[in-house]
Coordinates of C-alpha atoms and ligand atoms in Angstrom, one line a residue:
M1173 CA 121.5 207.8 -102.4
T1174 CA 118.9 209.6 -104.5
R1175 CA 115.5 210.4 -103.4
Q1176 CA 112.6 208.2 -104.6
T1177 CA 110.5 210.5 -106.9
A1178 CA 106.7 210.4 -107.1
K1179 CA 105.3 208.4 -110.1
P1180 CA 104.9 210.8 -113.0
D1181 CA 102.4 210.5 -115.9
Y1182 CA 105.3 210.4 -118.3
D1183 CA 109.0 210.2 -118.2
V1184 CA 109.2 213.2 -120.6
V1185 CA 106.9 215.9 -121.8
V1186 CA 108.1 217.6 -125.0
V1187 CA 106.6 220.9 -126.1
G1188 CA 106.4 221.4 -129.9
A1189 CA 106.3 219.0 -132.8
G1190 CA 108.5 220.8 -135.3
F1191 CA 111.7 219.2 -136.5
A1192 CA 113.1 219.4 -133.0
G1193 CA 110.1 217.8 -131.2
L1194 CA 109.7 215.0 -133.8
Y1195 CA 113.3 213.9 -133.7
M1196 CA 113.3 214.1 -129.9
L1197 CA 110.3 211.9 -129.7
H1198 CA 111.9 209.4 -132.0
R1199 CA 115.0 209.2 -129.7
L1200 CA 112.8 208.9 -126.6
H1201 CA 111.1 205.9 -128.2
G1202 CA 114.5 204.4 -128.8
L1203 CA 115.4 204.9 -125.1
G1204 CA 112.2 203.2 -124.1
L1205 CA 111.0 206.2 -122.2
S1206 CA 107.3 207.2 -122.1
A1207 CA 106.7 210.6 -123.7
L1208 CA 104.0 213.0 -124.6
V1209 CA 104.5 215.8 -127.2
V1210 CA 102.1 218.7 -126.9
E1211 CA 101.7 220.8 -130.0
A1212 CA 99.6 224.0 -130.5
A1213 CA 99.1 223.3 -134.2
S1214 CA 96.8 220.7 -135.7
D1215 CA 99.7 218.8 -137.3
V1216 CA 103.5 218.4 -137.2
G1217 CA 106.0 220.6 -139.0
G1218 CA 106.3 223.7 -136.8
T1219 CA 107.7 226.5 -138.9
W1220 CA 106.6 224.8 -142.0
Y1221 CA 103.1 224.2 -140.6
W1222 CA 102.6 227.9 -139.8
N1223 CA 104.6 229.8 -142.5
R1224 CA 102.5 229.1 -145.6
Y1225 CA 102.9 232.6 -147.2
P1226 CA 103.4 232.7 -150.9
G1227 CA 107.0 232.1 -151.9
A1228 CA 108.0 230.4 -148.6
R1229 CA 110.9 228.1 -149.0
C1230 CA 114.1 227.2 -147.3
D1231 CA 117.4 229.0 -147.9
V1232 CA 119.7 226.1 -147.1
E1233 CA 119.7 223.6 -149.9
S1234 CA 117.2 220.7 -149.3
M1235 CA 119.9 218.0 -149.7
Q1236 CA 121.3 219.6 -146.5
Y1237 CA 118.1 221.1 -144.9
S1238 CA 116.8 217.6 -143.9
Y1239 CA 117.4 215.0 -141.2
S1240 CA 120.6 212.9 -141.3
F1241 CA 119.7 210.5 -138.5
S1242 CA 118.3 207.8 -140.7
D1243 CA 120.3 206.8 -143.8
T1244 CA 117.3 205.0 -145.3
L1245 CA 115.2 208.2 -144.9
Q1246 CA 117.7 210.4 -146.6
Q1247 CA 118.2 207.9 -149.4
D1248 CA 114.5 207.3 -149.9
W1249 CA 113.3 210.9 -149.8
H1250 CA 113.4 212.9 -153.1
W1251 CA 113.5 216.7 -153.1
S1252 CA 112.0 218.2 -156.2
E1253 CA 113.9 221.5 -156.1
R1254 CA 117.3 222.8 -155.0
Y1255 CA 115.4 224.8 -152.3
A1256 CA 112.2 223.1 -151.4
A1257 CA 109.0 225.1 -151.0
Q1258 CA 107.0 225.1 -147.8
P1259 CA 104.4 222.5 -148.9
E1260 CA 107.1 220.0 -149.8
I1261 CA 109.0 220.6 -146.5
L1262 CA 105.7 220.1 -144.6
R1263 CA 105.0 216.9 -146.5
Y1264 CA 108.5 215.7 -145.4
A1265 CA 107.7 216.4 -141.8
G1266 CA 104.5 214.5 -142.1
H1267 CA 106.3 211.6 -143.8
V1268 CA 108.9 211.5 -140.9
A1269 CA 106.0 211.4 -138.4
D1270 CA 104.3 208.5 -140.1
R1271 CA 107.5 206.6 -141.0
F1272 CA 108.7 206.6 -137.4
D1273 CA 105.2 206.2 -135.9
L1274 CA 105.3 209.4 -133.9
R1275 CA 101.8 210.7 -134.1
R1276 CA 100.5 208.3 -131.5
D1277 CA 102.3 210.3 -128.8
I1278 CA 101.5 213.8 -130.0
R1279 CA 98.6 215.8 -128.6
F1280 CA 97.7 218.4 -131.3
D1281 CA 95.6 221.6 -131.1
T1282 CA 96.9 222.0 -127.5
R1283 CA 99.0 224.8 -126.2
V1284 CA 101.1 224.5 -123.1
T1285 CA 100.3 227.4 -120.8
S1286 CA 102.5 226.7 -117.8
A1287 CA 105.2 224.4 -116.6
E1288 CA 106.1 224.2 -112.9
Y1289 CA 108.9 222.3 -111.2
D1290 CA 107.7 220.5 -108.1
E1291 CA 110.8 220.2 -105.9
A1292 CA 109.3 217.9 -103.4
A1293 CA 108.0 215.4 -106.0
V1294 CA 110.9 216.0 -108.4
L1295 CA 108.5 216.4 -111.3
W1296 CA 107.4 219.0 -113.8
H1297 CA 103.7 219.8 -113.9
V1298 CA 102.6 220.9 -117.3
R1299 CA 99.3 222.5 -118.0
T1300 CA 97.5 223.3 -121.3
D1301 CA 94.8 225.5 -122.7
K1302 CA 92.6 222.4 -122.9
G1303 CA 92.7 221.9 -119.2
D1304 CA 95.2 219.0 -119.2
A1305 CA 97.6 218.7 -116.3
V1306 CA 100.3 216.2 -116.8
S1307 CA 103.4 215.4 -114.9
A1308 CA 106.8 214.2 -116.1
R1309 CA 110.3 213.8 -114.8
F1310 CA 111.8 215.8 -117.7
C1311 CA 110.4 218.7 -119.6
I1312 CA 111.9 219.4 -123.0
M1313 CA 111.2 222.7 -124.8
A1314 CA 111.2 222.2 -128.5
T1315 CA 109.2 225.4 -128.9
G1316 CA 111.2 226.9 -131.8
C1317 CA 113.3 230.0 -132.2
L1318 CA 111.0 231.6 -134.7
S1319 CA 107.6 230.5 -133.6
A1320 CA 106.2 233.5 -131.6
G1321 CA 104.9 235.9 -134.3
K1322 CA 105.2 239.6 -133.6
M1323 CA 102.5 242.0 -134.6
P1324 CA 103.7 245.6 -134.1
D1325 CA 101.7 247.9 -132.0
I1326 CA 100.2 250.2 -134.6
A1327 CA 97.2 252.3 -133.7
G1328 CA 93.9 251.5 -135.4
V1329 CA 94.7 247.9 -136.5
E1330 CA 91.3 246.8 -135.3
Q1331 CA 89.5 249.4 -137.5
F1332 CA 90.8 248.1 -140.8
A1333 CA 87.9 246.8 -142.8
G1334 CA 89.8 244.3 -144.9
P1335 CA 91.7 241.1 -144.0
I1336 CA 94.9 241.2 -142.1
Y1337 CA 97.5 238.5 -142.4
H1338 CA 100.8 237.6 -140.6
T1339 CA 103.3 235.6 -142.7
G1340 CA 103.8 233.3 -139.8
Q1341 CA 100.1 232.4 -139.4
W1342 CA 99.0 232.2 -143.0
P1343 CA 95.6 230.7 -143.8
H1344 CA 95.7 227.1 -144.9
E1345 CA 93.4 227.7 -147.9
G1346 CA 95.8 230.3 -149.3
V1347 CA 94.9 233.9 -150.2
D1348 CA 94.0 235.1 -153.7
F1349 CA 95.2 238.7 -154.1
T1350 CA 94.1 239.0 -157.8
G1351 CA 93.0 242.5 -158.5
K1352 CA 93.5 243.6 -154.9
R1353 CA 95.5 246.6 -153.5
V1354 CA 97.8 245.0 -151.0
A1355 CA 100.2 246.4 -148.3
V1356 CA 103.2 244.4 -147.1
I1357 CA 104.7 245.8 -143.9
G1358 CA 108.3 244.7 -143.5
T1359 CA 111.3 243.8 -145.7
G1360 CA 112.8 240.9 -143.9
S1361 CA 113.2 237.4 -145.3
S1362 CA 109.4 236.6 -145.2
A1363 CA 108.5 239.8 -147.0
I1364 CA 111.3 239.4 -149.5
Q1365 CA 110.2 235.9 -150.4
S1366 CA 106.5 236.8 -150.6
I1367 CA 106.6 240.2 -152.4
P1368 CA 107.5 238.9 -155.9
V1369 CA 104.7 236.3 -155.7
I1370 CA 102.1 238.7 -154.4
A1371 CA 103.2 241.2 -157.0
E1372 CA 102.2 238.8 -159.7
Q1373 CA 98.6 238.9 -158.5
A1374 CA 98.0 242.3 -156.9
A1375 CA 96.6 245.2 -158.8
D1376 CA 98.8 247.4 -156.7
L1377 CA 101.4 246.3 -154.0
Y1378 CA 102.7 248.8 -151.5
V1379 CA 105.9 247.7 -149.7
F1380 CA 106.3 249.5 -146.4
Q1381 CA 110.0 249.5 -145.7
R1382 CA 111.6 250.8 -142.5
T1383 CA 115.1 249.3 -143.0
P1384 CA 116.4 247.9 -146.3
N1385 CA 118.0 244.5 -146.1
F1386 CA 120.6 242.6 -148.1
S1387 CA 119.2 239.9 -150.3
V1388 CA 120.9 237.6 -152.7
P1389 CA 119.3 235.6 -155.5
A1390 CA 118.4 231.9 -154.8
R1391 CA 118.7 230.8 -158.4
N1392 CA 116.4 227.9 -157.4
T1393 CA 116.2 225.1 -159.9
D1394 CA 114.6 221.7 -160.2
M1395 CA 116.6 219.0 -158.6
T1396 CA 118.7 217.2 -161.2
P1397 CA 119.2 213.4 -160.9
E1398 CA 123.0 214.0 -161.2
Y1399 CA 123.0 216.4 -158.3
E1400 CA 120.8 214.3 -156.1
S1401 CA 122.8 211.1 -156.8
S1402 CA 126.1 212.9 -156.1
W1403 CA 124.8 213.7 -152.6
K1404 CA 123.2 210.3 -152.0
A1405 CA 126.4 208.5 -153.0
D1406 CA 128.3 210.3 -150.4
Y1407 CA 125.7 211.4 -147.9
G1408 CA 127.3 210.0 -144.7
A1409 CA 130.7 211.7 -145.3
R1410 CA 129.0 215.0 -146.3
R1411 CA 126.8 215.1 -143.3
Q1412 CA 129.8 214.3 -141.1
Y1413 CA 131.7 217.1 -142.7
A1414 CA 128.8 219.6 -142.3
R1415 CA 128.8 218.9 -138.5
T1416 CA 132.3 220.2 -138.2
L1417 CA 131.7 223.5 -140.0
R1418 CA 130.9 226.9 -138.5
S1419 CA 127.3 227.0 -139.9
G1420 CA 126.7 223.3 -140.4
I1421 CA 126.3 224.1 -144.1
I1422 CA 128.6 223.0 -146.9
Y1423 CA 129.5 225.8 -149.2
Q1424 CA 132.5 226.4 -151.4
F1425 CA 134.7 228.0 -148.7
G1426 CA 137.2 230.7 -149.6
T1427 CA 140.5 230.2 -147.9
T1428 CA 141.8 233.8 -147.9
G1429 CA 140.8 237.1 -146.5
A1430 CA 138.9 239.5 -148.8
L1431 CA 141.6 242.1 -148.5
E1432 CA 144.4 239.7 -149.4
V1433 CA 143.3 239.6 -153.1
T1434 CA 143.0 242.2 -155.8
A1435 CA 139.8 244.1 -156.4
D1436 CA 139.5 242.4 -159.8
D1437 CA 139.9 238.9 -158.3
R1438 CA 137.3 239.7 -155.6
R1439 CA 134.8 241.0 -158.2
G1440 CA 135.3 237.7 -160.1
V1441 CA 134.6 235.7 -157.0
Y1442 CA 131.5 237.7 -156.0
E1443 CA 130.1 237.6 -159.5
G1444 CA 130.6 233.8 -159.6
R1445 CA 128.7 233.4 -156.4
W1446 CA 126.0 235.9 -157.4
T1447 CA 125.5 233.8 -160.6
T1448 CA 125.4 230.5 -158.7
G1449 CA 123.0 232.0 -156.1
G1450 CA 122.4 231.3 -152.4
I1451 CA 123.9 232.7 -149.2
G1452 CA 127.2 231.1 -149.9
I1453 CA 128.4 234.5 -150.9
M1454 CA 129.2 235.1 -147.2
A1455 CA 131.6 232.1 -147.4
A1456 CA 133.7 233.6 -150.2
Y1457 CA 136.3 235.0 -147.8
T1458 CA 137.4 234.1 -144.3
D1459 CA 137.1 237.5 -142.7
L1460 CA 133.7 238.9 -143.9
I1461 CA 132.1 238.7 -140.5
F1462 CA 135.2 239.9 -138.6
N1463 CA 136.6 242.8 -140.5
E1464 CA 134.6 245.8 -141.5
Q1465 CA 136.7 246.7 -144.5
A1466 CA 136.5 243.2 -145.8
N1467 CA 132.7 243.1 -145.2
D1468 CA 132.4 246.4 -147.1
T1469 CA 133.7 244.7 -150.2
A1470 CA 130.8 242.2 -150.2
A1471 CA 128.2 244.8 -149.1
D1472 CA 129.3 247.2 -151.9
F1473 CA 129.1 244.4 -154.5
V1474 CA 125.5 243.6 -153.4
R1475 CA 124.5 247.2 -153.4
E1476 CA 125.9 247.5 -157.0
Q1477 CA 123.7 244.5 -158.0
I1478 CA 120.7 246.3 -156.5
R1479 CA 121.4 249.5 -158.5
A1480 CA 121.9 247.4 -161.7
T1481 CA 118.6 245.5 -161.2
V1482 CA 116.2 248.3 -160.2
R1483 CA 115.5 250.6 -163.1
D1484 CA 114.3 253.6 -161.2
P1485 CA 117.5 255.0 -159.5
A1486 CA 115.5 256.8 -156.8
V1487 CA 113.8 253.5 -155.8
A1488 CA 117.1 251.6 -156.0
Q1489 CA 118.7 254.2 -153.8
Q1490 CA 116.1 253.6 -151.1
L1491 CA 116.5 249.8 -151.3
L1492 CA 120.3 250.0 -150.6
P1493 CA 121.0 248.6 -147.1
D1494 CA 123.1 251.1 -145.3
D1495 CA 122.9 250.6 -141.5
H1496 CA 124.5 247.2 -140.9
P1497 CA 127.4 245.1 -142.2
I1498 CA 126.2 242.4 -144.7
G1499 CA 125.4 239.2 -142.9
T1500 CA 125.0 240.6 -139.5
K1501 CA 121.3 240.5 -139.9
R1502 CA 120.1 237.2 -141.4
I1503 CA 120.9 237.7 -145.1
C1504 CA 117.8 237.2 -147.2
M1505 CA 117.5 235.0 -150.3
D1506 CA 115.0 235.9 -153.0
T1507 CA 113.6 235.0 -156.3
G1508 CA 112.9 238.2 -158.2
Y1509 CA 112.7 240.6 -155.2
Y1510 CA 114.6 243.6 -156.6
E1511 CA 113.1 242.9 -160.1
A1512 CA 109.6 243.2 -158.6
F1513 CA 110.2 246.9 -158.1
N1514 CA 110.4 247.3 -161.9
R1515 CA 106.7 246.5 -162.2
P1516 CA 104.6 249.6 -162.4
T1517 CA 102.2 248.1 -159.9
V1518 CA 104.8 247.7 -157.1
H1519 CA 105.4 250.9 -155.0
L1520 CA 108.1 251.3 -152.3
V1521 CA 106.9 253.3 -149.3
N1522 CA 109.9 254.6 -147.4
L1523 CA 109.0 254.7 -143.7
R1524 CA 112.3 256.4 -142.8
T1525 CA 111.0 259.6 -144.4
A1526 CA 107.4 259.2 -143.3
P1527 CA 106.7 256.6 -140.6
I1528 CA 103.4 254.8 -140.2
E1529 CA 101.1 256.8 -138.0
A1530 CA 98.0 254.6 -138.0
I1531 CA 96.0 252.0 -139.7
T1532 CA 92.6 253.4 -140.8
P1533 CA 89.4 251.6 -141.9
T1534 CA 90.6 251.9 -145.5
G1535 CA 94.3 251.5 -145.3
I1536 CA 97.6 252.8 -143.9
R1537 CA 98.4 256.4 -143.0
T1538 CA 102.0 257.5 -142.9
A1539 CA 103.2 260.9 -141.8
S1540 CA 102.9 262.1 -145.4
Q1541 CA 100.1 260.2 -147.1
D1542 CA 97.1 257.8 -146.9
Y1543 CA 97.4 254.5 -148.8
A1544 CA 94.1 252.9 -149.6
V1545 CA 94.5 249.1 -149.6
D1546 CA 92.2 246.0 -149.6
A1547 CA 94.5 243.7 -147.5
I1548 CA 97.5 244.1 -145.2
V1549 CA 100.2 241.5 -144.8
F1550 CA 102.4 241.9 -141.7
A1551 CA 105.8 240.4 -142.5
T1552 CA 107.0 241.8 -139.2
G1553 CA 108.8 238.7 -137.8
F1554 CA 109.1 237.1 -134.5
D1555 CA 109.9 237.5 -130.8
A1556 CA 112.8 235.3 -131.6
M1557 CA 114.6 232.8 -129.5
T1558 CA 113.0 233.6 -126.2
G1559 CA 109.4 234.5 -127.2
A1560 CA 107.9 231.0 -127.2
L1561 CA 109.7 230.0 -124.0
L1562 CA 108.7 233.2 -122.1
A1563 CA 105.1 232.7 -123.2
I1564 CA 105.1 229.5 -121.1
N1565 CA 107.3 231.2 -118.5
P1566 CA 108.3 228.0 -116.7
R1567 CA 108.8 228.1 -113.0
G1568 CA 111.9 226.3 -111.7
S1569 CA 113.2 225.7 -108.2
H1570 CA 111.7 227.9 -105.4
G1571 CA 109.0 229.0 -107.9
V1572 CA 111.4 231.3 -109.7
A1573 CA 110.0 232.2 -113.2
L1574 CA 112.0 232.2 -116.3
D1575 CA 111.2 235.9 -117.0
T1576 CA 112.8 236.7 -113.6
A1577 CA 115.9 234.6 -114.3
W1578 CA 116.2 236.2 -117.8
Q1579 CA 115.2 239.8 -116.9
D1580 CA 118.6 241.0 -118.3
G1581 CA 118.5 238.7 -121.3
P1582 CA 118.6 234.9 -121.7
R1583 CA 121.2 233.0 -119.6
S1584 CA 121.9 229.4 -120.1
Y1585 CA 124.6 226.8 -120.0
L1586 CA 125.3 225.7 -123.6
G1587 CA 121.8 226.8 -124.7
L1588 CA 120.7 223.4 -123.4
M1589 CA 119.7 224.1 -119.7
V1590 CA 119.1 227.0 -117.4
A1591 CA 120.4 227.1 -113.8
G1592 CA 117.5 226.8 -111.3
F1593 CA 115.4 224.8 -113.8
P1594 CA 116.3 221.2 -113.1
N1595 CA 115.4 218.6 -115.7
M1596 CA 114.3 221.2 -118.2
F1597 CA 116.1 221.2 -121.6
T1598 CA 115.8 223.7 -124.4
I1599 CA 116.4 222.4 -127.9
T1600 CA 118.3 225.2 -129.8
G1601 CA 117.9 227.5 -126.9
P1602 CA 119.6 230.9 -126.7
G1603 CA 123.3 230.4 -126.0
S1604 CA 123.6 227.7 -128.7
P1605 CA 124.4 228.1 -132.5
S1606 CA 120.8 227.5 -133.5
V1607 CA 119.7 230.3 -135.8
L1608 CA 123.2 230.9 -137.0
S1609 CA 123.3 227.4 -138.5
N1610 CA 121.5 224.9 -140.6
M1611 CA 119.0 224.4 -137.9
I1612 CA 118.4 220.8 -138.6
V1613 CA 122.1 220.1 -137.9
S1614 CA 121.8 222.0 -134.6
I1615 CA 118.5 220.3 -133.7
E1616 CA 120.0 216.8 -134.3
Q1617 CA 123.0 217.7 -132.2
H1618 CA 121.0 218.9 -129.3
V1619 CA 118.5 216.0 -129.4
D1620 CA 121.4 213.5 -129.5
W1621 CA 123.1 215.2 -126.6
I1622 CA 120.0 215.3 -124.5
S1623 CA 119.2 211.7 -125.3
N1624 CA 122.7 210.5 -124.4
C1625 CA 122.4 212.5 -121.2
L1626 CA 119.0 210.9 -120.3
A1627 CA 120.5 207.5 -121.0
W1628 CA 123.6 208.3 -118.9
M1629 CA 121.3 209.4 -116.0
G1630 CA 119.2 206.3 -116.3
Q1631 CA 122.3 204.0 -116.1
R1632 CA 123.4 205.8 -112.9
G1633 CA 119.9 206.0 -111.3
A1634 CA 120.4 209.8 -111.3
T1635 CA 117.1 211.8 -111.0
T1636 CA 118.0 215.4 -111.6
I1637 CA 120.4 217.5 -113.6
E1638 CA 120.9 221.3 -113.9
P1639 CA 123.8 223.6 -114.6
S1640 CA 125.7 225.2 -111.8
E1641 CA 125.5 229.0 -111.7
A1642 CA 129.2 229.2 -112.1
A1643 CA 129.3 227.1 -115.3
Q1644 CA 126.4 229.1 -116.7
E1645 CA 128.1 232.5 -115.9
E1646 CA 131.2 231.3 -117.6
W1647 CA 129.3 230.2 -120.7
V1648 CA 127.4 233.4 -121.0
A1649 CA 130.6 235.4 -120.6
H1650 CA 132.3 233.3 -123.3
G1651 CA 129.3 233.7 -125.6
Y1652 CA 129.5 237.5 -125.2
E1653 CA 133.2 237.5 -125.8
V1654 CA 133.0 235.5 -129.0
A1655 CA 130.1 237.5 -130.3
H1656 CA 132.0 240.8 -129.8
R1657 CA 134.9 239.5 -131.8
T1658 CA 132.5 239.7 -134.8
L1659 CA 130.6 242.5 -136.5
Y1660 CA 127.2 241.0 -135.5
P1661 CA 126.5 243.1 -132.5
Q1662 CA 126.6 246.2 -134.7
A1663 CA 123.3 245.4 -136.3
N1664 CA 119.8 246.2 -134.8
S1665 CA 118.9 242.6 -135.5
W1666 CA 116.5 240.1 -133.9
Y1667 CA 119.6 238.2 -132.9
M1668 CA 120.1 241.1 -130.5
G1669 CA 116.5 241.3 -129.5
A1670 CA 116.4 244.7 -131.2
N1671 CA 113.1 244.1 -133.0
V1672 CA 111.0 243.9 -129.8
P1673 CA 110.5 247.1 -127.8
G1674 CA 111.9 246.7 -124.3
K1675 CA 113.6 243.4 -124.9
P1676 CA 117.2 243.3 -123.4
R1677 CA 119.9 243.9 -126.0
V1678 CA 122.0 240.7 -125.8
F1679 CA 123.4 238.7 -128.7
M1680 CA 121.4 235.6 -128.1
P1681 CA 122.8 232.8 -130.3
Y1682 CA 126.3 231.3 -129.8
I1683 CA 128.6 232.4 -132.7
G1684 CA 131.6 230.2 -131.9
G1685 CA 130.5 227.8 -134.7
V1686 CA 128.6 224.5 -134.8
G1687 CA 131.7 222.3 -135.1
V1688 CA 133.6 223.9 -132.1
Y1689 CA 130.4 224.0 -130.1
R1690 CA 129.7 220.3 -130.7
E1691 CA 133.2 219.4 -129.5
T1692 CA 132.6 221.5 -126.4
C1693 CA 129.3 219.7 -125.6
D1694 CA 130.8 216.3 -126.3
A1695 CA 133.8 217.1 -124.0
I1696 CA 131.6 218.2 -121.2
A1697 CA 129.5 215.0 -121.4
A1698 CA 132.7 212.9 -121.6
E1699 CA 133.9 214.5 -118.4
G1700 CA 130.8 213.4 -116.5
Y1701 CA 128.7 216.4 -117.5
R1702 CA 131.2 219.0 -116.3
G1703 CA 129.4 222.1 -115.0
F1704 CA 126.2 220.3 -114.4
E1705 CA 125.0 219.4 -110.9
I1706 CA 123.7 215.9 -110.8
D1707 CA 121.1 215.1 -108.2
A1708 CA 121.7 218.5 -106.4
A1709 CA 118.1 219.4 -106.8
T1710 CA 117.0 216.1 -105.3
A1711 CA 119.4 216.5 -102.5
S1712 CA 118.1 220.0 -101.6
S1713 CA 114.5 218.8 -101.8
R1714 CA 115.4 216.0 -99.4
V1715 CA 117.0 218.5 -97.0
A1716 CA 113.9 220.7 -97.3
A1717 CA 111.6 217.7 -96.6
E1718 CA 113.6 216.5 -93.6
Ligands
LIG1485 P1 109.5 225.1 -134.8 O1 109.5 224.5 -136.2 O2 109.3 226.5 -134.7 O3 108.5 224.2 -134.0 C1 108.1 224.6 -132.7 C2 106.7 224.1 -132.4 O4 106.4 224.3 -131.1 C3 105.7 224.8 -133.2 O5 104.9 223.9 -134.0 C4 104.8 225.5 -132.2 O6 103.4 225.5 -132.5 C5 105.1 224.7 -131.0 N1 104.9 225.4 -129.7 C6 105.5 226.5 -129.3 N2 105.1 226.9 -128.1 C7 104.1 226.0 -127.8 C8 103.3 225.9 -126.6 N3 103.3 226.7 -125.6 N4 102.4 224.8 -126.6 C9 102.4 223.9 -127.6 N5 103.1 224.0 -128.7 C10 104.0 225.1 -128.8 N6 116.3 227.3 -140.8 C11 117.2 226.8 -141.5 O7 118.2 226.3 -141.0 N7 117.1 226.9 -142.9 C12 116.1 227.4 -143.5 O8 116.1 227.5 -144.7 C13 115.0 228.0 -142.7 N8 114.0 228.6 -143.3 C14 113.0 229.2 -142.5 C15 111.9 229.8 -143.1 C16 111.0 230.5 -142.3 C17 109.8 231.1 -142.9 C18 111.2 230.5 -140.9 C19 110.2 231.2 -140.0 C20 112.2 229.9 -140.3 C21 113.2 229.2 -141.1 N9 114.2 228.5 -140.5 C22 115.2 227.9 -141.3 C23 114.3 228.3 -139.1 C24 113.3 227.2 -138.7 O9 112.5 227.7 -137.6 C25 114.1 225.9 -138.3 O10 114.9 225.5 -139.4 C26 113.3 224.7 -137.8 O11 112.2 224.5 -138.6 C27 112.9 224.9 -136.4 O12 112.3 223.7 -135.9 P2 111.9 223.6 -134.4 O13 111.2 222.3 -134.2 O14 113.0 223.9 -133.5 O15 110.9 224.8 -134.1
LIG1486 O1 111.2 238.8 -139.9 P1 112.3 239.9 -139.7 P2 111.0 237.7 -141.0 N1 106.7 249.1 -138.9 O2 112.3 240.3 -138.3 C1 109.7 245.2 -140.2 C2 113.7 233.2 -140.9 N2 113.1 233.2 -142.2 O3 109.7 237.0 -140.7 O4 114.2 246.0 -139.8 C3 107.3 248.8 -140.0 O5 113.5 239.6 -140.4 C4 111.2 245.1 -139.8 O6 111.7 246.4 -140.0 P3 113.0 246.8 -139.2 C5 115.1 234.0 -141.0 O7 115.9 233.5 -140.0 C6 113.8 232.5 -143.2 O8 111.1 238.3 -142.3 O9 112.8 246.4 -137.8 N3 108.1 247.7 -140.2 C7 111.6 244.1 -140.8 O10 111.8 244.6 -142.1 C8 114.6 235.4 -140.7 O11 115.6 236.2 -140.4 C9 113.3 232.5 -144.5 O12 113.2 248.3 -139.4 C10 108.2 246.9 -139.2 C11 110.4 243.1 -140.9 O13 109.3 243.8 -140.4 C12 113.6 235.2 -139.7 O14 112.9 234.0 -140.0 C13 112.1 233.2 -144.7 C14 107.6 247.1 -138.0 C15 110.6 241.9 -140.0 O15 111.7 241.2 -140.5 C16 112.6 236.3 -139.5 O16 112.2 236.8 -140.8 C17 111.4 233.8 -143.7 C18 106.8 248.2 -137.8 N4 106.2 248.5 -136.7 C19 112.0 233.8 -142.5 N5 107.9 246.0 -137.2 C20 114.1 231.9 -145.5 O17 114.3 232.4 -146.6 C21 108.7 245.2 -137.9 N6 108.9 245.7 -139.1 C22 114.7 230.6 -145.3

C-alpha cells in the first residue's frame, strides 16, 4: 500500500531547456504527464543559446551531434557544414521546440533558485527568481554539465574601463573587435575556437596562456550531398551502432595498440588522421588512454605539428602541451589556432613565467609587464558537472542539502539519481558518461531511461524511487576503479574538478563507455530497478506521520 500524495501543480518539473530538457519534455508529453520546464534563458538551446562567441561550433560531426529519436526529424534536417556553427545548432534546437510543440510548457527568463523535497506530501517544491513556487511529484535536473560559467578571482576586474566578456555569456548582438586591442584569458576549447576569428579583427590580440592544450585541426567543410545522403540512407543502423561505442561517436577505429606497429606505420596513421581532421586521432589505437608510452606517440606527433606550424620557435615551444597525456583533458579542435600565432598582431603571454597579478583600469598586469587592452575575453570555462546543480542546492529527505551530501565530491547511482533525494533525476549527472561522449547520445539514453522508469512506476502505482546507499557506494567505487585504469586522473582537468579552487578532486564522469553503461542501466531496469528503493521514502514518511 502506498501513501496517497498531495495534489501537485505538475507531475514533473524539469529545470533547463537545452537538448536534455527539450527531449525530456517531449517524452513527458508522450507519457501524458503534466510538465513545466523552467529555463533561465529567453529561449531554448542551452549551451548553444549562451555560447555565441566567434568561432563556436561543435566538435562532433553534425550528422552525429543531433537527435536520433525521430527519424523524420533526422531525415528532414539539413546541416550545412561537417561541424555546424553555433547559430545553426541554435536554429536546430528552436526547430525541435516548434516541431514538437514544446514551447507551451516552458517558462523562459526564469531561474530556479531552490528545490525542496517535502517528505510528508511526497512532493518537490521548486522556487524561482520570479517568485514562482510550484510543486511536482518529480524534479528532473536538465541543468547541463557546462552551464555554470567560471570567472576567475582576479583582483581589480571591476576597475577595468573597457568591456569584459565571458565566452559562455556572449552578447547576442555580437562584438566587433575591429581595430581593438583584445586580451583573451585561457587556452581551452572556447579560447582555441575564438582566437583565430578574433585575430582577424583585432589590431592586437594578447593570448594569456597558463597551460598549453592539445588541439587538432577540424578541417571543417561544407556538407556534401553525397556525405549527407550516405548517412541518411543508413541513419537507423548508424545511430544504433553509435550507442554501443565507448564515446557514442562513430570514428574509424584502430584495432591494434600503438606500440604493436612500427614507428613508420604509426606516423602514416597519425598523418592520415591529421589530414582528415577531427578528434578521431584518439581512436587511432586501442591503448592511447590506457598506456602512457602509447599515449606519448600521439602526443609527440601533435607537438611536432605545432612546431611545424608556428614559425617562431620560441612561441611554438611555449605552445607545446607538456603536463598531461593527450586526451586526458578534453582535446580541442580548431580552425587555424596555431596558424594565428604567425600573425604579427597575435602575442602569446606565458603566465607560467609571469602570472597575472591584477586587472587595472587600462588592461592586465602580470608579474613582468602591463598589457594595455581595450577589451578582455574570459575563456575561463565552467564549474563543470556539479556547478549548476549546486547553485540550486536541492534539499532532499530530512532537509539534507546536496552540497552536504556531496562535500567530498559528487556521489550518485548511475549519474541518474542521488541517495536521499527521492524522485529527483539528473540528466547526464556526474557518475554517467556525459561529457566523455557525444552528449546527445547520452542525453537521449538518460531521457529514455527516466521516461521508462516513470512509466513503470505509473503502471505499478509506485510513488517514490531513490537509490539505496549501498548501490550508490558500489557505483561510486566502480566509477573510481574504472577511471584509475586510465590515464585521465593524471591531468588537472575540469573532469577532476581541478579548475575550481577548493572543489574536491574526484574524476566525475563515468569512463566505462557509453555502450557498456547503457547495458548496465538497461539490466538494472529489467531487474525491477535493482539498487533502487521503490516507495521507501513514502513508507518512511508514513511512519513519521503515524
Ligand atoms: P545545457 O545545454 O547546458 O542546458 C542546460 C540549461 O539549463 C541551460 O539553458 C541553462 O540556462 C538551464 N539552467 C541551468 N540552471 C538553471 C536554473 N537554476 N534555473 C533555470 N534554468 C537553468 N558536446 C558534444 O557532445 N559535442 C560538442 O561538439 C559539444 N560542443 C560544445 C561546445 C561548447 C561551447 C560547450 C560549452 C559545450 C559543448 N558540448 C558539446 C557540451 C554541451 O553542453 C552538450 O552537448 C549539450 O548541449 C548539453 O545539453 P543539456 O541540455 O544537457 O545542457
Ligand atoms: O574551458 P576550459 P572552455 N588565469 O576549462 C584558463 C566544451 N567546449 O570553455 O588550464 C589564467 O577548458 C585555463 O587555464 P588552466 C568542452 O568540453 C567544447 O574552453 O586552468 N587562465 C584554461 O586554459 C570543453 O572542454 C567546444 O591553467 C585561467 C581556460 O581558462 C569545455 O566546454 C568549445 C584562469 C579554461 O579552459 C570547457 O571549455 C568550447 C586564470 N585565473 C567548449 N582560470 C568545442 O569545440 C582559468 N584559466 C566543441
